[in-house]
Coordinates of C-alpha atoms in Angstrom, one line a residue:
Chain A
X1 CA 2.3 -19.9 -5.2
X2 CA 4.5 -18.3 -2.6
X3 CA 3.6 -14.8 -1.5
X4 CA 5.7 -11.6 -1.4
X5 CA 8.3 -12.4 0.9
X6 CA 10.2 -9.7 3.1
X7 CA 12.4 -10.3 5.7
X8 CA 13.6 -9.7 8.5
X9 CA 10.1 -9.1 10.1
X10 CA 11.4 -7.0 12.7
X11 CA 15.0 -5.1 12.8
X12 CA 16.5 -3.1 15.6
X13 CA 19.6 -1.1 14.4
X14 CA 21.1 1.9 16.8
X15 CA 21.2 5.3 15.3
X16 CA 24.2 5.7 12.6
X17 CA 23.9 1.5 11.6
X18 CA 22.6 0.7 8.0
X19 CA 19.6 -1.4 7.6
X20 CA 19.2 -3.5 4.3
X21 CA 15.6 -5.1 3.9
X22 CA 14.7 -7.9 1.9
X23 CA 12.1 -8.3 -1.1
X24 CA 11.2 -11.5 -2.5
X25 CA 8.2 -10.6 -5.5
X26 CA 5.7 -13.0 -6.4
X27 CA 6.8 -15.8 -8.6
X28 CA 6.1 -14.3 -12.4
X29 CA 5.8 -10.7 -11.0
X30 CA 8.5 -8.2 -12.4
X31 CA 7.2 -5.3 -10.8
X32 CA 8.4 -4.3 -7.3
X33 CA 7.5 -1.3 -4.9
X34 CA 8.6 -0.2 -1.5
X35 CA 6.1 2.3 0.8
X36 CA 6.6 3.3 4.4
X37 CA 4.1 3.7 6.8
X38 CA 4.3 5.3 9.9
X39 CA 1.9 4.6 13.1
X40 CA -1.0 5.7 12.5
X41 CA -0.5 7.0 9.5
X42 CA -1.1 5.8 5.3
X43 CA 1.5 4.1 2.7
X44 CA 4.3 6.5 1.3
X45 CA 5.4 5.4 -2.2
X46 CA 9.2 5.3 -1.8
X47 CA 10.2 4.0 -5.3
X48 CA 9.1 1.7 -8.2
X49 CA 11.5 -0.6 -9.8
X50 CA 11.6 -3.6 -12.6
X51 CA 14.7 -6.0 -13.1
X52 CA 18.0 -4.2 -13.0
X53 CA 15.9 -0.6 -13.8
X54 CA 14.3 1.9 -11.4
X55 CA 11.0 3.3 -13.0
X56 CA 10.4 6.0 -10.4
X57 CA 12.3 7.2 -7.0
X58 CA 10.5 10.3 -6.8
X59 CA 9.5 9.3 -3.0
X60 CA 12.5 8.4 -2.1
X61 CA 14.8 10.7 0.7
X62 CA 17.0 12.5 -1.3
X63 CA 19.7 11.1 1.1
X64 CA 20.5 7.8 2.6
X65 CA 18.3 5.5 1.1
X66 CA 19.1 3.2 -1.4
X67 CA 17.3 0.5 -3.8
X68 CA 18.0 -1.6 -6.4
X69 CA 16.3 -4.8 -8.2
X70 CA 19.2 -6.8 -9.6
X71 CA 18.7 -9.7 -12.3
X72 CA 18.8 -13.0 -10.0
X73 CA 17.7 -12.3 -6.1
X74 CA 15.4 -10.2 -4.0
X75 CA 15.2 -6.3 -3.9
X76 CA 16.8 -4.5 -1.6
X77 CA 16.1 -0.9 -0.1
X78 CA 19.3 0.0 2.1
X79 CA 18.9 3.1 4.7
X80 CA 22.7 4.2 5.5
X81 CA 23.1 6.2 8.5
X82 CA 19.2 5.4 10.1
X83 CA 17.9 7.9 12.4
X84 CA 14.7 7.8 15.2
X85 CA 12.7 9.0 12.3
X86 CA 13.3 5.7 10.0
X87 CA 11.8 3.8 12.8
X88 CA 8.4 2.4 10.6
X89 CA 6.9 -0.1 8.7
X90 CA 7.9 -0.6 5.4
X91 CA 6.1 -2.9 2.8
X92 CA 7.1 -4.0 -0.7
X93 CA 4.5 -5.2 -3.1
X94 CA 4.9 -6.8 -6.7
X95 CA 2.8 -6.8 -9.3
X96 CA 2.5 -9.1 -12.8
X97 CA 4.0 -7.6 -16.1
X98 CA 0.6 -7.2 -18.0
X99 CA -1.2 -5.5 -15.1
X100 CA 1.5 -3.0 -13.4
X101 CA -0.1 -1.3 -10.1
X102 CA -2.2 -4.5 -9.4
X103 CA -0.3 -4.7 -6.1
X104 CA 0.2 -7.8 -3.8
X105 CA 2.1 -7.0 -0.6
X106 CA 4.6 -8.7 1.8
X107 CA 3.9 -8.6 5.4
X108 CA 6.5 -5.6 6.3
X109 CA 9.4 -5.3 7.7
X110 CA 9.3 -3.1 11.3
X111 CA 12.6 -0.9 11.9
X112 CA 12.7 0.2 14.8
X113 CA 16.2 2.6 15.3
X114 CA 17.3 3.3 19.0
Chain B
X1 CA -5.6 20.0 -1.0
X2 CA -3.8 16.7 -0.4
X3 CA -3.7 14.0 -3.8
X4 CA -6.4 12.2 -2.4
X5 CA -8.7 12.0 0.5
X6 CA -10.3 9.6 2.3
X7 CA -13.4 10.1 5.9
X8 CA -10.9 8.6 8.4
X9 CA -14.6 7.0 10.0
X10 CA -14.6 5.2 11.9
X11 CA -18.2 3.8 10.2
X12 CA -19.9 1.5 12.9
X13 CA -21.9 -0.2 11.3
X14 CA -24.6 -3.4 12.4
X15 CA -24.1 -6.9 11.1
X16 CA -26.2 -7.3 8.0
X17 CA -26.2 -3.4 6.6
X18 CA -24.9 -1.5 4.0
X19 CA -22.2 1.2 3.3
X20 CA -20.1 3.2 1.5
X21 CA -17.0 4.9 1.4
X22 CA -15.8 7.6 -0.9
X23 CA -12.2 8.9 -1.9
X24 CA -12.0 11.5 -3.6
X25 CA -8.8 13.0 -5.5
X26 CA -7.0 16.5 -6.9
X27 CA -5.5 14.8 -10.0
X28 CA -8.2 15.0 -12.9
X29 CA -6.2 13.1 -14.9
X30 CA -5.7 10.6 -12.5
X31 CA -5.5 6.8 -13.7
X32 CA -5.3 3.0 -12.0
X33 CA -7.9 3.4 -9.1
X34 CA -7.9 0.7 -6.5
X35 CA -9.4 -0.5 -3.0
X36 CA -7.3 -2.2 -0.6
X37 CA -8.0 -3.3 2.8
X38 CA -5.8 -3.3 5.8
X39 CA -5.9 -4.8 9.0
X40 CA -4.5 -3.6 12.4
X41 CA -0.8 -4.0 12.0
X42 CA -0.9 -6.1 8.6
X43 CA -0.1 -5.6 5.2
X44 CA -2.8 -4.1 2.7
X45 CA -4.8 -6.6 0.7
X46 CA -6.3 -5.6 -2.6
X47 CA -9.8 -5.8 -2.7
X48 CA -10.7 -4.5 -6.6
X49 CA -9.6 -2.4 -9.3
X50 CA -11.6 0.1 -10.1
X51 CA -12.6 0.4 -13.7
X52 CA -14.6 3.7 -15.4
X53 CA -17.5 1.0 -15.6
X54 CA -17.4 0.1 -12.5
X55 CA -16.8 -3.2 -10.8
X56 CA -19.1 -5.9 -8.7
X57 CA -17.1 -8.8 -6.8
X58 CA -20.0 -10.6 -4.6
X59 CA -20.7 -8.2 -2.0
X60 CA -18.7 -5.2 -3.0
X61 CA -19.0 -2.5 -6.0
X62 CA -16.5 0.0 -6.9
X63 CA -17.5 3.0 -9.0
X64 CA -15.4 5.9 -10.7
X65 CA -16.6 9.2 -11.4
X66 CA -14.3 11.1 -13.3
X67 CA -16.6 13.9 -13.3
X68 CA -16.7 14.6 -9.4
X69 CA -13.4 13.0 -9.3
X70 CA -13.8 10.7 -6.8
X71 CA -13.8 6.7 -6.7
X72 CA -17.2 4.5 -3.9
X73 CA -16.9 1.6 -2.8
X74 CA -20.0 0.2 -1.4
X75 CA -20.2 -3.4 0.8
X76 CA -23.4 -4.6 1.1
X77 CA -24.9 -7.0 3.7
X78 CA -21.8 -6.4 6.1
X79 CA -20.0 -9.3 8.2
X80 CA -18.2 -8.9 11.2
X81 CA -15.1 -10.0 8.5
X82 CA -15.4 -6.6 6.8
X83 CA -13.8 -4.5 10.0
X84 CA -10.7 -3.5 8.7
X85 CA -9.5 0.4 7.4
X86 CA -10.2 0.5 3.4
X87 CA -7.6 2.2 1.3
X88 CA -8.3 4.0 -2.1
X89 CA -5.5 4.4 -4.4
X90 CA -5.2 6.5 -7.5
X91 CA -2.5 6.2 -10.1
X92 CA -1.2 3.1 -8.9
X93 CA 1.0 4.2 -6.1
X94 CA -0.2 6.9 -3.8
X95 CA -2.8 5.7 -0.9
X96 CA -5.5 7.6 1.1
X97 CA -5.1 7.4 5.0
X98 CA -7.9 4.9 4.4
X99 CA -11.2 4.9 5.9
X100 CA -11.6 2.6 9.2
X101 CA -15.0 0.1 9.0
X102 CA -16.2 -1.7 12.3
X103 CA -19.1 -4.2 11.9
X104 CA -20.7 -5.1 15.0
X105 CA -23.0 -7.8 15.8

């Protein structure tokens, strides 16, 4: 059984660019989550979605940043516009239906903005 | 007060000991405690849920206590395996700035 799958590993985008990055859940898992994590510093929940439905966005940037969960393919969190301060790592995680919160994580995706 | 609140450590700790971390949170009616670990530069792993009667997998125990509102987790004869920074997690989604664990030999 695959693992959360996120890619690209690493993007460079210069400041202004969009950057879309990539969740693939857990096979059976309907769940998915995005966090950020800056260096040296812990996750930030960003949002919480299920097929086609965001359940909570309430870490979200009020501005810019996107997600969505559609039926058939990965998630996708889109940052329009990035600035130096996007530069971070950001996970996803998926969880089963009958255990929401029971989190399994991707490896990350690194943005670094120039 | 932050939501929750974790000793950033580092614990350094022998081969062969045993400690424990707390995490304590603001929230008293906080729900869905976990531990994760992390690894430099990797992505958290989830250790345990933490249920109100506690919870034993092989060498580690987690324990809630809603009354001091904080969650334990305790690891008992420590390998050199174990260094990593532990993560506490209350209500599903928000993290501690995890506690940092090395094990030497």
């Amino acid at each position: 059984n695959a693992g959360v799958m996120q890619n690209p590993r690493h993007l460079v985008r210069r400041r202004g660019q969009e950057a879309r990055l990539r969740c693939s859940p857990m096979k059976g898992h309907s769940h998915v989550y995005w966090y950020r994590q800056l260096p040296e510093e812990g996750l930030k929940f960003m949002v919480y979605l299920q097929k086609e439905n965001i359940i909570d966005e309430s870490g979200m940037p009020k501005e810019r940043f996107s997600a969505e969960f559609p039926k058939e393919g990965p998630s996708i969190l889109r940052i329009q516009q990035v600035v130096r301060g996007d530069s971070a790592a950001y996970f996803c995680a998926s969880s089963p239906p009958d255990s929401a919160y029971e989190q399994y994580f991707g490896p990350g995706t690194r943005l670094t903005v120039t | 007060r932050k939501e929750v609140e974790q000793d950033p450590g580092p614990f350094n700790v022998p081969e062969g000991a045993t400690v424990a971390f707390n995490c304590t949170y603001s929230n008293s009616a906080s729900q869905s405690f976990f531990w994760y670990r992390q690894d430099c530069r990797k992505e958290p792993k989830l250790l345990m849920s933490v249920y109100s009667s506690g919870n034993e997998d092989g060498r580690f125990t987690a324990q809630l206590n809603r009354a001091s509102q904080y969650i334990s987790l305790l690891i008992r004869d420590s390998k050199l395996s174990d260094s990593a920074t532990y993560l506490c997690v209350v209500n599903g989604i928000i993290f501690g700035t995890g506690t940092r664990l090395q094990v030497f030999p």
